CSV table of C-alpha atoms and ligand atoms in Angstrom, one decimal:
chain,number,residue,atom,x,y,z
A,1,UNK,CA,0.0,0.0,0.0
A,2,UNK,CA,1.4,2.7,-1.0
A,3,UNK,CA,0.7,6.7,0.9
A,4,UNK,CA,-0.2,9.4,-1.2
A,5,UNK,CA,0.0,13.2,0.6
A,6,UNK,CA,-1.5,15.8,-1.7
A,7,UNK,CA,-1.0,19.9,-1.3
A,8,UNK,CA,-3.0,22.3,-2.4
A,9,UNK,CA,-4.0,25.5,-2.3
A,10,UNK,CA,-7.8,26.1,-2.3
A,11,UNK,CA,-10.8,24.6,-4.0
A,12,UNK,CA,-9.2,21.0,-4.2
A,13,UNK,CA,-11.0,20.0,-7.2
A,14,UNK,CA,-8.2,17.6,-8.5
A,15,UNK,CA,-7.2,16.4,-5.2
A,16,UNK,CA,-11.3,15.5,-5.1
A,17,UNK,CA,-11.2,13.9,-8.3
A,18,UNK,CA,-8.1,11.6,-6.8
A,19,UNK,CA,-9.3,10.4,-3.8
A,20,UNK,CA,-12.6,9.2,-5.3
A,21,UNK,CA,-10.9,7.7,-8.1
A,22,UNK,CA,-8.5,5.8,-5.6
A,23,UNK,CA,-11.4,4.4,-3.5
A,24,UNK,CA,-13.6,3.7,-6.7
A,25,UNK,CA,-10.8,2.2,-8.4
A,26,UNK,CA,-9.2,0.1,-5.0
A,27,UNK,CA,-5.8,1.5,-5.9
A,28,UNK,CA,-3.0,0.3,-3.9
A,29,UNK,CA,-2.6,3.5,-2.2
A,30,UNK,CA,-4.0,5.7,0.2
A,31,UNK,CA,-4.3,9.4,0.5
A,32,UNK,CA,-2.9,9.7,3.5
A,33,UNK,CA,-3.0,13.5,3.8
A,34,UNK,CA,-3.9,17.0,2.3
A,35,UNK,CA,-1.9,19.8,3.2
A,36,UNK,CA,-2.2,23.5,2.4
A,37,UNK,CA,-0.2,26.2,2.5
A,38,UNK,CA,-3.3,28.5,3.2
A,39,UNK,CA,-5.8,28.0,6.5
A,40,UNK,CA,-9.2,28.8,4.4
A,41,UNK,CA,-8.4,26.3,1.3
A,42,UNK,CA,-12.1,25.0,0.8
A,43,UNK,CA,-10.5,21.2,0.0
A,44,UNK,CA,-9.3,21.1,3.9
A,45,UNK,CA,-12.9,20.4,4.4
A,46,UNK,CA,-13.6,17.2,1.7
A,47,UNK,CA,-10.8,15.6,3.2
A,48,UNK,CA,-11.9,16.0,6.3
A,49,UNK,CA,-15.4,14.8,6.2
A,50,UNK,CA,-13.3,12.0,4.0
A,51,UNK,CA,-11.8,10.1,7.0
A,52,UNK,CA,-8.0,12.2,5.4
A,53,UNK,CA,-5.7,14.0,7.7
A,54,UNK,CA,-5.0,17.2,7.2
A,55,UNK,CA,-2.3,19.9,7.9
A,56,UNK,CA,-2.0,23.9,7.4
A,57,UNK,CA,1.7,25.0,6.4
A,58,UNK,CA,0.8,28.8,6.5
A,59,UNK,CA,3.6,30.3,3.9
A,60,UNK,CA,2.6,34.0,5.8
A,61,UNK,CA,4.2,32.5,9.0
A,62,UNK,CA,7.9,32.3,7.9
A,63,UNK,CA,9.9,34.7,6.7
A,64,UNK,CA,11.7,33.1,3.1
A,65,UNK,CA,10.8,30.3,1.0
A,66,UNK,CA,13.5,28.1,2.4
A,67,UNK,CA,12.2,28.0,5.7
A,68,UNK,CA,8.6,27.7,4.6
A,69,UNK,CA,9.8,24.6,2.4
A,70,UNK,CA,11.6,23.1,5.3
A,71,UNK,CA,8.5,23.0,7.9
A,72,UNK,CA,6.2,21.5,4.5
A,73,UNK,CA,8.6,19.1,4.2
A,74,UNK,CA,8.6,18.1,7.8
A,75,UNK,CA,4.9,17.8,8.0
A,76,UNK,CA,5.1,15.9,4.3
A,77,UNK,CA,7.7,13.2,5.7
A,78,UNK,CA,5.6,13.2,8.9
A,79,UNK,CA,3.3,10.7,6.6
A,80,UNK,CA,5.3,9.1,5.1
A,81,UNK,CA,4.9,9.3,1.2
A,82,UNK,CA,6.1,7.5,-1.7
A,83,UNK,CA,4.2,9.9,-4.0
A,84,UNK,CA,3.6,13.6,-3.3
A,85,UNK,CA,1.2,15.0,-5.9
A,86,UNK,CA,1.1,18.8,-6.2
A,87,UNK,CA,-2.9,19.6,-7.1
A,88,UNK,CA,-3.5,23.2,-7.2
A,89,UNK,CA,-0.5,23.8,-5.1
A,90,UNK,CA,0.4,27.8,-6.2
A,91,UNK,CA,3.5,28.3,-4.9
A,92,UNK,CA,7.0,27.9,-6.2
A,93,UNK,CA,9.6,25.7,-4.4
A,94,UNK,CA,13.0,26.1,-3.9
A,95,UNK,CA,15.6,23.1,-5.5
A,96,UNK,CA,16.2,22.2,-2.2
A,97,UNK,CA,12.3,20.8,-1.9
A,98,UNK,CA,12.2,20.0,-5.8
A,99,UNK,CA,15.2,18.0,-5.0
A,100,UNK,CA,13.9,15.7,-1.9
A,101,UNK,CA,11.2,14.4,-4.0
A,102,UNK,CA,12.8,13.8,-7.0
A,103,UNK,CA,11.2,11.6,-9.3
A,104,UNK,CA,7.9,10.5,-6.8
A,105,UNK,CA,6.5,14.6,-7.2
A,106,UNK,CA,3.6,15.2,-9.2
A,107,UNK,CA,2.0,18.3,-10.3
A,108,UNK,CA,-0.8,18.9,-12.9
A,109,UNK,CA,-0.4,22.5,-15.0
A,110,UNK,CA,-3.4,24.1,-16.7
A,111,UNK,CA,-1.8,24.3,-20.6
A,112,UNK,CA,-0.2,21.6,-23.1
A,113,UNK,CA,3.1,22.4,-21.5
A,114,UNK,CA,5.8,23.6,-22.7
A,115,UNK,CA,3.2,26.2,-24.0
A,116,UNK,CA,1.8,28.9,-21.5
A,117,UNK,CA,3.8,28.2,-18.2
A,118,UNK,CA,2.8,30.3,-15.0
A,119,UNK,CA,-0.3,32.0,-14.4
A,120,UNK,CA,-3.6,32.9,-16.4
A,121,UNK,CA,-2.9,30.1,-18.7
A,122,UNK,CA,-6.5,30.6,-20.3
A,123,UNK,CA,-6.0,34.1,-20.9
A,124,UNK,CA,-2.9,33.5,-22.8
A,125,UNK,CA,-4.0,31.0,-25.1
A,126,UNK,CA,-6.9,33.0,-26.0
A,127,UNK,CA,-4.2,35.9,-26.2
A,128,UNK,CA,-1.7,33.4,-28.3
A,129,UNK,CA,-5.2,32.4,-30.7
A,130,UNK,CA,-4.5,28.5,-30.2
A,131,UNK,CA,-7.2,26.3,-31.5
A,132,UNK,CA,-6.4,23.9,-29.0
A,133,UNK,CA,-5.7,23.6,-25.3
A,134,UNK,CA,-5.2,21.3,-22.6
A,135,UNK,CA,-3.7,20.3,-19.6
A,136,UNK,CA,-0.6,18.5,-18.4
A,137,UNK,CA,0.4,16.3,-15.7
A,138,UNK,CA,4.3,16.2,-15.4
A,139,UNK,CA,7.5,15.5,-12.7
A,140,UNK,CA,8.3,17.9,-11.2
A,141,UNK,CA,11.9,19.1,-11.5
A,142,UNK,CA,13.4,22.8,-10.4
A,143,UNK,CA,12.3,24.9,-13.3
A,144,UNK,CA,8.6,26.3,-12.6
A,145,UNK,CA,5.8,24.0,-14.4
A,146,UNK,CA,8.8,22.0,-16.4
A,147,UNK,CA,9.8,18.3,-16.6
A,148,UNK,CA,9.1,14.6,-18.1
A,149,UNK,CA,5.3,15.2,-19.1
A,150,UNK,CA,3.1,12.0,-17.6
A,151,UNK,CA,-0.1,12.9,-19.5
A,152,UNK,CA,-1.7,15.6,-21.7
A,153,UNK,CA,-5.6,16.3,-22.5
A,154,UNK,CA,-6.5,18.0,-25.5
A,155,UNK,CA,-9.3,20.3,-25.6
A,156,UNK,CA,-10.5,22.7,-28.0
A,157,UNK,CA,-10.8,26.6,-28.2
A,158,UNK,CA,-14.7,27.3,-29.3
A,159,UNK,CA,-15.1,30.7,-30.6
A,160,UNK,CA,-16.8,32.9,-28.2
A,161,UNK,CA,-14.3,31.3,-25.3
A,162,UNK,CA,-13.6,34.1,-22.3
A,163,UNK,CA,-11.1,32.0,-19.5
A,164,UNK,CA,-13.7,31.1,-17.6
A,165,UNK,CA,-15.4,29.0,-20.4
A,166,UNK,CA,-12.0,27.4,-21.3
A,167,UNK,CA,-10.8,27.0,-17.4
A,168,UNK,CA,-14.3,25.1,-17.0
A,169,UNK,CA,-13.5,22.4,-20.0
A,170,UNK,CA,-9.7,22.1,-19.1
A,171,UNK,CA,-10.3,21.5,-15.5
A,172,UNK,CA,-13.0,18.6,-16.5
A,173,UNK,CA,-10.1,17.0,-18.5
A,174,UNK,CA,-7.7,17.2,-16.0
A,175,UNK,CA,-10.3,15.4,-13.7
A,176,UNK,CA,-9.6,12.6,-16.3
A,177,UNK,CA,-5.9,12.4,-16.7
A,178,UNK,CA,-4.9,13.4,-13.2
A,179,UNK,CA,-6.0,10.6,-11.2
A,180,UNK,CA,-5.1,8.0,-14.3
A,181,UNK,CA,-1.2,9.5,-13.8
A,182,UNK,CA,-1.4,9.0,-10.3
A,183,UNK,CA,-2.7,5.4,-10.4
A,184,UNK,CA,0.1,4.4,-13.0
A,185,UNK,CA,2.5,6.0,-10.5
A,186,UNK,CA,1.0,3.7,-7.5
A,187,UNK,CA,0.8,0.7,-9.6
A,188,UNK,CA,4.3,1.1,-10.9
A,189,UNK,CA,3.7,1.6,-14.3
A,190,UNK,CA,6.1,4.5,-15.1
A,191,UNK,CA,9.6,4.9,-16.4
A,192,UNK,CA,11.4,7.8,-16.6
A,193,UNK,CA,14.0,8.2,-19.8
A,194,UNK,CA,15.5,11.8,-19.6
A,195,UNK,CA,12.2,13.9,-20.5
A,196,UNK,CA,9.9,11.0,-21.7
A,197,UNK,CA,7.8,8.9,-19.3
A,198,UNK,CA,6.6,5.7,-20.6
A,199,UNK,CA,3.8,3.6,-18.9
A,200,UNK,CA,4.2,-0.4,-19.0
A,201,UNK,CA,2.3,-2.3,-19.9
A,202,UNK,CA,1.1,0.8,-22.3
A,203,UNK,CA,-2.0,2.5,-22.6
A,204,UNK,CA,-2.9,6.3,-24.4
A,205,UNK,CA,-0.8,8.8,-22.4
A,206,UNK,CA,-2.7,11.7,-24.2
A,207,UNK,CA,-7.0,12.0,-23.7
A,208,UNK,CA,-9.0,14.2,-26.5
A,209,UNK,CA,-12.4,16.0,-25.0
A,210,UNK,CA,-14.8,16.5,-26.8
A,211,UNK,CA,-14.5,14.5,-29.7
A,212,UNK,CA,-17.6,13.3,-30.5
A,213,UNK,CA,-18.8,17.2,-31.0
A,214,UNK,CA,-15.8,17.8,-33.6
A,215,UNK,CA,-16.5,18.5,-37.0
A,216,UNK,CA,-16.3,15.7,-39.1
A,217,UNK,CA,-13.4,15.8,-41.0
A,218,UNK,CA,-13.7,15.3,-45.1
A,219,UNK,CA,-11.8,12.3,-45.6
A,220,UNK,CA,-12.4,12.8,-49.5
A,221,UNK,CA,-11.1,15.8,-49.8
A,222,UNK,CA,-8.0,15.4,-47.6
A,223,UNK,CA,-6.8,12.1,-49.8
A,224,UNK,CA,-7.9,13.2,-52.9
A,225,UNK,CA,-10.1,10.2,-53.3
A,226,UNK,CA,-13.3,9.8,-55.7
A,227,UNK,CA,-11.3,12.7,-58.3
B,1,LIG,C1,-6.2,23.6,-11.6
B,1,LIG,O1,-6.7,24.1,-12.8
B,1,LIG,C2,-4.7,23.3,-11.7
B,1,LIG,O2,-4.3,22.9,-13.0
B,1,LIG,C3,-4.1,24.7,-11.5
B,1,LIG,O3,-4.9,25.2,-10.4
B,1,LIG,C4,-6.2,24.7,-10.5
B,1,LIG,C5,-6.5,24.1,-9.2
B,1,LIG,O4,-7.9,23.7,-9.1
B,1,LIG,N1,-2.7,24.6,-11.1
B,1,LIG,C6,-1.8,25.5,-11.5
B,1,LIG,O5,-2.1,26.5,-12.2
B,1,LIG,C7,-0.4,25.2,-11.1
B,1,LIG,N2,0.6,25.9,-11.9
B,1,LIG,P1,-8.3,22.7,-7.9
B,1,LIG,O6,-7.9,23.3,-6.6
B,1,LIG,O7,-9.8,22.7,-8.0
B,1,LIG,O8,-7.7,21.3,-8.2
């Protein structure tokens, strides 16, 4: 069995989205706490009413980031974890942290990375008129939302999109491919060569939404067939 700890930051949608999936799906893990870096994050209280520990690491009380990192990192070790999985989690860590959890950190990033790192990622694919968008779930190494990419969803822009429209469909996708990451990591399933991650015995690392409302595409016209 293996011990999960997720941080986050507020709403706790993802972190939601894993825990059911892990008791639906009898994964060989447990989530055996949420911890967030802010007192009022509304996902304290699923977790809670879930049977989950839970912690506050208030980032206000300490004066740098290194000392914040240190007392998150004590209260993450406190329980244990072979995988810590960053859901909503908006602060940046120093190398230090990055470093203690090499290769069994998680985090899930609201763009088909490398595109549209940071903040207001909705805002600046609208901005960057991309036709699609998505969301990643990836390592994570020392340079902010960078490193070996687990699993993408694709999603499209519709016309008439404001970031609110396109945060909505992105966030459902990453419902999908978040906890399906996190189980592969639990069951084993992942290698790590340099950048790419491969999962063993394989299965579709990348999920399309909303296919079934594409256009059809013209298959005629494309090959040149029936001319
Ligand atoms: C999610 O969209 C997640 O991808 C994003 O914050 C939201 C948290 O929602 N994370 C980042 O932007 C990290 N760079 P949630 O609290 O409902 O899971």
């Amino acid at each position: 069995m293996k011990n999960l700890v997720i941080l986050i930051s507020g709403r706790g949608s993802n972190m939601e989205a894993i825990v059911r999936a892990s008791s639906r799906e009898a994964w060989p893990a447990r989530v055996a706490a949420v911890i967030a870096n802010r007192p009022d994050a509304a996902g304290l209280a699923f977790a809670a009413a879930h049977g989950i520990a839970t912690a506050v690491v208030d980032h206000r009380q300490f004066p740098d980031r290194e000392s914040f990192d240190a007392a998150l990192a004590r209260e993450i070790d406190s329980f244990a974890p072979d995988l810590v999985v960053l859901a909503g989690f908006m602060r940046v860590l120093t190398a230090g942290f990055v470093d203690r959890y090499a290769g069994r950190m998680l985090n899930v990033h609201p763009s088909l990375l490398p595109s549209f790192p940071g903040l207001k990622t909705h805002q600046q694919a609208l901005d960057a008129g991309v036709r699609v968008h998505g969301a990643s779930v990836h390592f994570v190494t020392s340079q902010l939302d960078h490193g070996p990419i687990v699993a993408q969803a694709v999603v499209p822009v519709r016309t008439g999109d404001d970031p609110a429209a396109l945060a909505a469909r992105v966030l459902e996708a990453e419902h999908v491919i978040y906890p399906r990451a996190v189980r592969w990591f639990v069951e084993g399933r992942l290698a790590l060569d340099g950048l790419r991650v491969t999962v063993t015995p394989p299965e579709p690392q990348w999920f399309f939404a909303d296919e079934a409302a594409a256009a059809p595409v013209d298959t005629q016209s494309i090959t040149g067939e029936g001319t």
